């Protein structure tokens, strides 16, 4: 768990104004990687009980736009948030229970950012999701 000072530092580092809702949301996401919005609301409210749903939605949107959080949405699942780390990791998702885990790039740092054809795009991120059965669902 990061201290209040560390959280303020993170927000300022992303050129964001430090607000209590944003701090509560960043800290909730750090403590609950791959959480959906409802779980983030619950966790953030444990720290800041008066926090409204709208304040959490607004904070998630701002923090994601600023690159502090990363949002991804496996097909058939709710949007999930995690703290954005620069390792461009991927996810493995269980198609039965929805369990999600992190998977590092198969070939070194951010190598998946080099597509066979970029169609003239400036590529910023690659979302790769491996689907399958987790150990408890496959046994
Ligand atoms: Zn499973
Ligand atoms: Zn992840």
mmCIF file of C-alpha atoms and ligand atoms in Angstrom:
data_model
loop_
_atom_site.group_PDB
_atom_site.id
_atom_site.type_symbol
_atom_site.label_atom_id
_atom_site.label_comp_id
_atom_site.label_asym_id
_atom_site.label_seq_id
_atom_site.Cartn_x
_atom_site.Cartn_y
_atom_site.Cartn_z
ATOM 1 C CA UNK A 1 0.000 0.000 0.000
ATOM 2 C CA UNK A 2 1.360 3.410 -0.978
ATOM 3 C CA UNK A 3 1.459 6.304 1.454
ATOM 4 C CA UNK A 4 -0.595 9.466 0.934
ATOM 5 C CA UNK A 5 2.594 11.227 -0.136
ATOM 6 C CA UNK A 6 3.407 8.574 -2.746
ATOM 7 C CA UNK A 7 -0.145 8.813 -4.130
ATOM 8 C CA UNK A 8 0.117 12.598 -4.376
ATOM 9 C CA UNK A 9 3.449 12.159 -6.147
ATOM 10 C CA UNK A 10 1.894 9.755 -8.690
ATOM 11 C CA UNK A 11 -0.939 12.154 -9.507
ATOM 12 C CA UNK A 12 1.387 15.144 -9.814
ATOM 13 C CA UNK A 13 3.752 13.076 -11.956
ATOM 14 C CA UNK A 14 0.856 12.572 -14.398
ATOM 15 C CA UNK A 15 0.108 16.346 -14.261
ATOM 16 C CA UNK A 16 -3.153 15.725 -12.415
ATOM 17 C CA UNK A 17 -4.612 17.774 -9.613
ATOM 18 C CA UNK A 18 -4.502 15.882 -6.327
ATOM 19 C CA UNK A 19 -8.039 15.163 -5.110
ATOM 20 C CA UNK A 20 -9.224 12.774 -2.420
ATOM 21 C CA UNK A 21 -11.410 10.751 -4.831
ATOM 22 C CA UNK A 22 -8.487 10.281 -7.236
ATOM 23 C CA UNK A 23 -6.217 9.218 -4.392
ATOM 24 C CA UNK A 24 -8.806 6.759 -3.081
ATOM 25 C CA UNK A 25 -9.339 5.312 -6.576
ATOM 26 C CA UNK A 26 -5.606 4.898 -7.355
ATOM 27 C CA UNK A 27 -5.068 3.235 -4.029
ATOM 28 C CA UNK A 28 -8.090 0.925 -4.553
ATOM 29 C CA UNK A 29 -6.785 -0.142 -7.982
ATOM 30 C CA UNK A 30 -3.276 -0.730 -6.631
ATOM 31 C CA UNK A 31 -4.711 -2.956 -3.903
ATOM 32 C CA UNK A 32 -7.065 -4.812 -6.318
ATOM 33 C CA UNK A 33 -5.415 -5.368 -9.697
ATOM 34 C CA UNK A 34 -7.876 -6.309 -12.507
ATOM 35 C CA UNK A 35 -10.850 -5.129 -10.427
ATOM 36 C CA UNK A 36 -14.088 -4.059 -12.110
ATOM 37 C CA UNK A 37 -15.747 -0.729 -11.372
ATOM 38 C CA UNK A 38 -18.055 -2.082 -8.644
ATOM 39 C CA UNK A 39 -15.146 -3.592 -6.707
ATOM 40 C CA UNK A 40 -13.165 -0.386 -7.080
ATOM 41 C CA UNK A 41 -16.106 1.618 -5.727
ATOM 42 C CA UNK A 42 -16.357 -0.718 -2.733
ATOM 43 C CA UNK A 43 -12.612 -0.587 -2.031
ATOM 44 C CA UNK A 44 -12.365 3.190 -2.491
ATOM 45 C CA UNK A 45 -15.361 3.731 -0.195
ATOM 46 C CA UNK A 46 -13.652 1.770 2.530
ATOM 47 C CA UNK A 47 -11.156 4.652 2.537
ATOM 48 C CA UNK A 48 -13.486 7.502 1.666
ATOM 49 C CA UNK A 49 -17.079 6.613 2.669
ATOM 50 C CA UNK A 50 -18.699 9.733 1.160
ATOM 51 C CA UNK A 51 -17.325 8.937 -2.319
ATOM 52 C CA UNK A 52 -20.083 8.902 -4.985
ATOM 53 C CA UNK A 53 -20.327 6.461 -7.895
ATOM 54 C CA UNK A 54 -19.975 9.400 -10.242
ATOM 55 C CA UNK A 55 -16.762 10.562 -8.567
ATOM 56 C CA UNK A 56 -15.289 7.078 -9.025
ATOM 57 C CA UNK A 57 -16.346 6.936 -12.706
ATOM 58 C CA UNK A 58 -14.904 10.409 -13.298
ATOM 59 C CA UNK A 59 -11.653 9.535 -11.522
ATOM 60 C CA UNK A 60 -11.280 6.256 -13.442
ATOM 61 C CA UNK A 61 -11.782 8.075 -16.732
ATOM 62 C CA UNK A 62 -9.304 10.852 -15.865
ATOM 63 C CA UNK A 63 -6.678 8.488 -14.453
ATOM 64 C CA UNK A 64 -6.933 6.195 -17.487
ATOM 65 C CA UNK A 65 -6.729 9.118 -19.935
ATOM 66 C CA UNK A 66 -3.641 10.372 -18.084
ATOM 67 C CA UNK A 67 -2.016 6.962 -18.498
ATOM 68 C CA UNK A 68 -1.851 6.208 -14.778
ATOM 69 C CA UNK A 69 -4.351 3.366 -15.055
ATOM 70 C CA UNK A 70 -4.869 0.860 -17.812
ATOM 71 C CA UNK A 71 -8.323 -0.393 -18.708
ATOM 72 C CA UNK A 72 -9.019 -3.592 -20.584
ATOM 73 C CA UNK A 73 -12.188 -5.540 -21.196
ATOM 74 C CA UNK A 74 -12.164 -9.247 -21.989
ATOM 75 C CA UNK A 75 -15.113 -10.204 -24.219
ATOM 76 C CA UNK A 76 -18.151 -11.019 -22.085
ATOM 77 C CA UNK A 77 -16.583 -9.448 -19.003
ATOM 78 C CA UNK A 78 -16.798 -6.073 -17.294
ATOM 79 C CA UNK A 79 -14.098 -3.456 -17.879
ATOM 80 C CA UNK A 80 -11.117 -4.107 -15.599
ATOM 81 C CA UNK A 81 -8.587 -1.627 -14.321
ATOM 82 C CA UNK A 82 -5.000 -1.957 -13.229
ATOM 83 C CA UNK A 83 -2.159 0.356 -12.438
ATOM 84 C CA UNK A 84 -0.341 1.047 -15.689
ATOM 85 C CA UNK A 85 3.180 -0.309 -15.685
ATOM 86 C CA UNK A 86 5.388 0.161 -18.715
ATOM 87 C CA UNK A 87 5.998 -3.542 -19.318
ATOM 88 C CA UNK A 88 3.127 -3.991 -21.779
ATOM 89 C CA UNK A 89 2.083 -7.246 -20.151
ATOM 90 C CA UNK A 90 -0.810 -9.335 -21.401
ATOM 91 C CA UNK A 91 -3.591 -11.259 -19.701
ATOM 92 C CA UNK A 92 -4.703 -14.844 -19.495
ATOM 93 C CA UNK A 93 -8.428 -15.219 -18.791
ATOM 94 C CA UNK A 94 -10.299 -18.355 -17.744
ATOM 95 C CA UNK A 95 -13.342 -18.757 -19.993
ATOM 96 C CA UNK A 96 -15.288 -20.562 -17.257
ATOM 97 C CA UNK A 97 -14.725 -18.602 -14.041
ATOM 98 C CA UNK A 98 -13.261 -15.368 -15.438
ATOM 99 C CA UNK A 99 -10.083 -15.575 -13.369
ATOM 100 C CA UNK A 100 -7.442 -13.166 -14.777
ATOM 101 C CA UNK A 101 -3.660 -13.300 -14.421
ATOM 102 C CA UNK A 102 -0.799 -11.245 -15.853
ATOM 103 C CA UNK A 103 1.476 -12.693 -18.534
ATOM 104 C CA UNK A 104 4.720 -11.034 -19.583
ATOM 105 C CA UNK A 105 5.471 -10.478 -23.254
ATOM 106 C CA UNK A 106 6.664 -13.684 -24.860
ATOM 107 C CA UNK A 107 9.633 -12.073 -26.618
ATOM 108 C CA UNK A 108 11.229 -9.393 -24.475
ATOM 109 C CA UNK A 109 10.199 -5.904 -23.587
ATOM 110 C CA UNK A 110 7.217 -4.475 -25.510
ATOM 111 C CA UNK A 111 8.138 -6.546 -28.550
ATOM 112 C CA UNK A 112 4.462 -7.174 -29.264
ATOM 113 C CA UNK A 113 4.267 -3.495 -30.171
ATOM 114 C CA UNK A 114 5.824 -4.324 -33.527
ATOM 115 C CA UNK A 115 2.954 -5.648 -35.649
ATOM 116 C CA UNK A 116 3.522 -7.294 -39.018
ATOM 117 C CA UNK A 117 1.728 -4.308 -40.533
ATOM 118 C CA UNK A 118 0.987 -1.079 -38.656
ATOM 119 C CA UNK A 119 -1.243 0.439 -41.392
ATOM 120 C CA UNK A 120 0.539 3.749 -40.829
ATOM 121 C CA UNK A 121 -0.541 3.924 -37.182
ATOM 122 C CA UNK A 122 1.708 5.109 -34.375
ATOM 123 C CA UNK A 123 1.190 2.075 -32.138
ATOM 124 C CA UNK A 124 0.986 2.833 -28.405
ATOM 125 C CA UNK A 125 -0.155 -0.379 -26.816
ATOM 126 C CA UNK A 126 -1.078 -3.965 -27.637
ATOM 127 C CA UNK A 127 -3.878 -5.825 -25.889
ATOM 128 C CA UNK A 128 -3.357 -9.548 -26.065
ATOM 129 C CA UNK A 129 -5.708 -11.868 -24.205
ATOM 130 C CA UNK A 130 -5.020 -15.577 -23.937
ATOM 131 C CA UNK A 131 -8.178 -17.583 -23.287
ATOM 132 C CA UNK A 132 -8.356 -21.007 -21.683
ATOM 133 C CA UNK A 133 -9.160 -22.834 -18.490
ATOM 134 C CA UNK A 134 -7.529 -21.956 -15.181
ATOM 135 C CA UNK A 135 -5.999 -24.813 -13.103
ATOM 136 C CA UNK A 136 -9.081 -25.226 -10.885
ATOM 137 C CA UNK A 137 -11.524 -25.232 -13.824
ATOM 138 C CA UNK A 138 -9.442 -27.681 -15.876
ATOM 139 C CA UNK A 139 -9.017 -30.263 -13.127
HETATM 140 ZN ZN1 LIG B 1 -11.450 -20.918 -14.011
HETATM 141 ZN ZN1 LIG B 2 -2.637 -7.006 -15.603
#
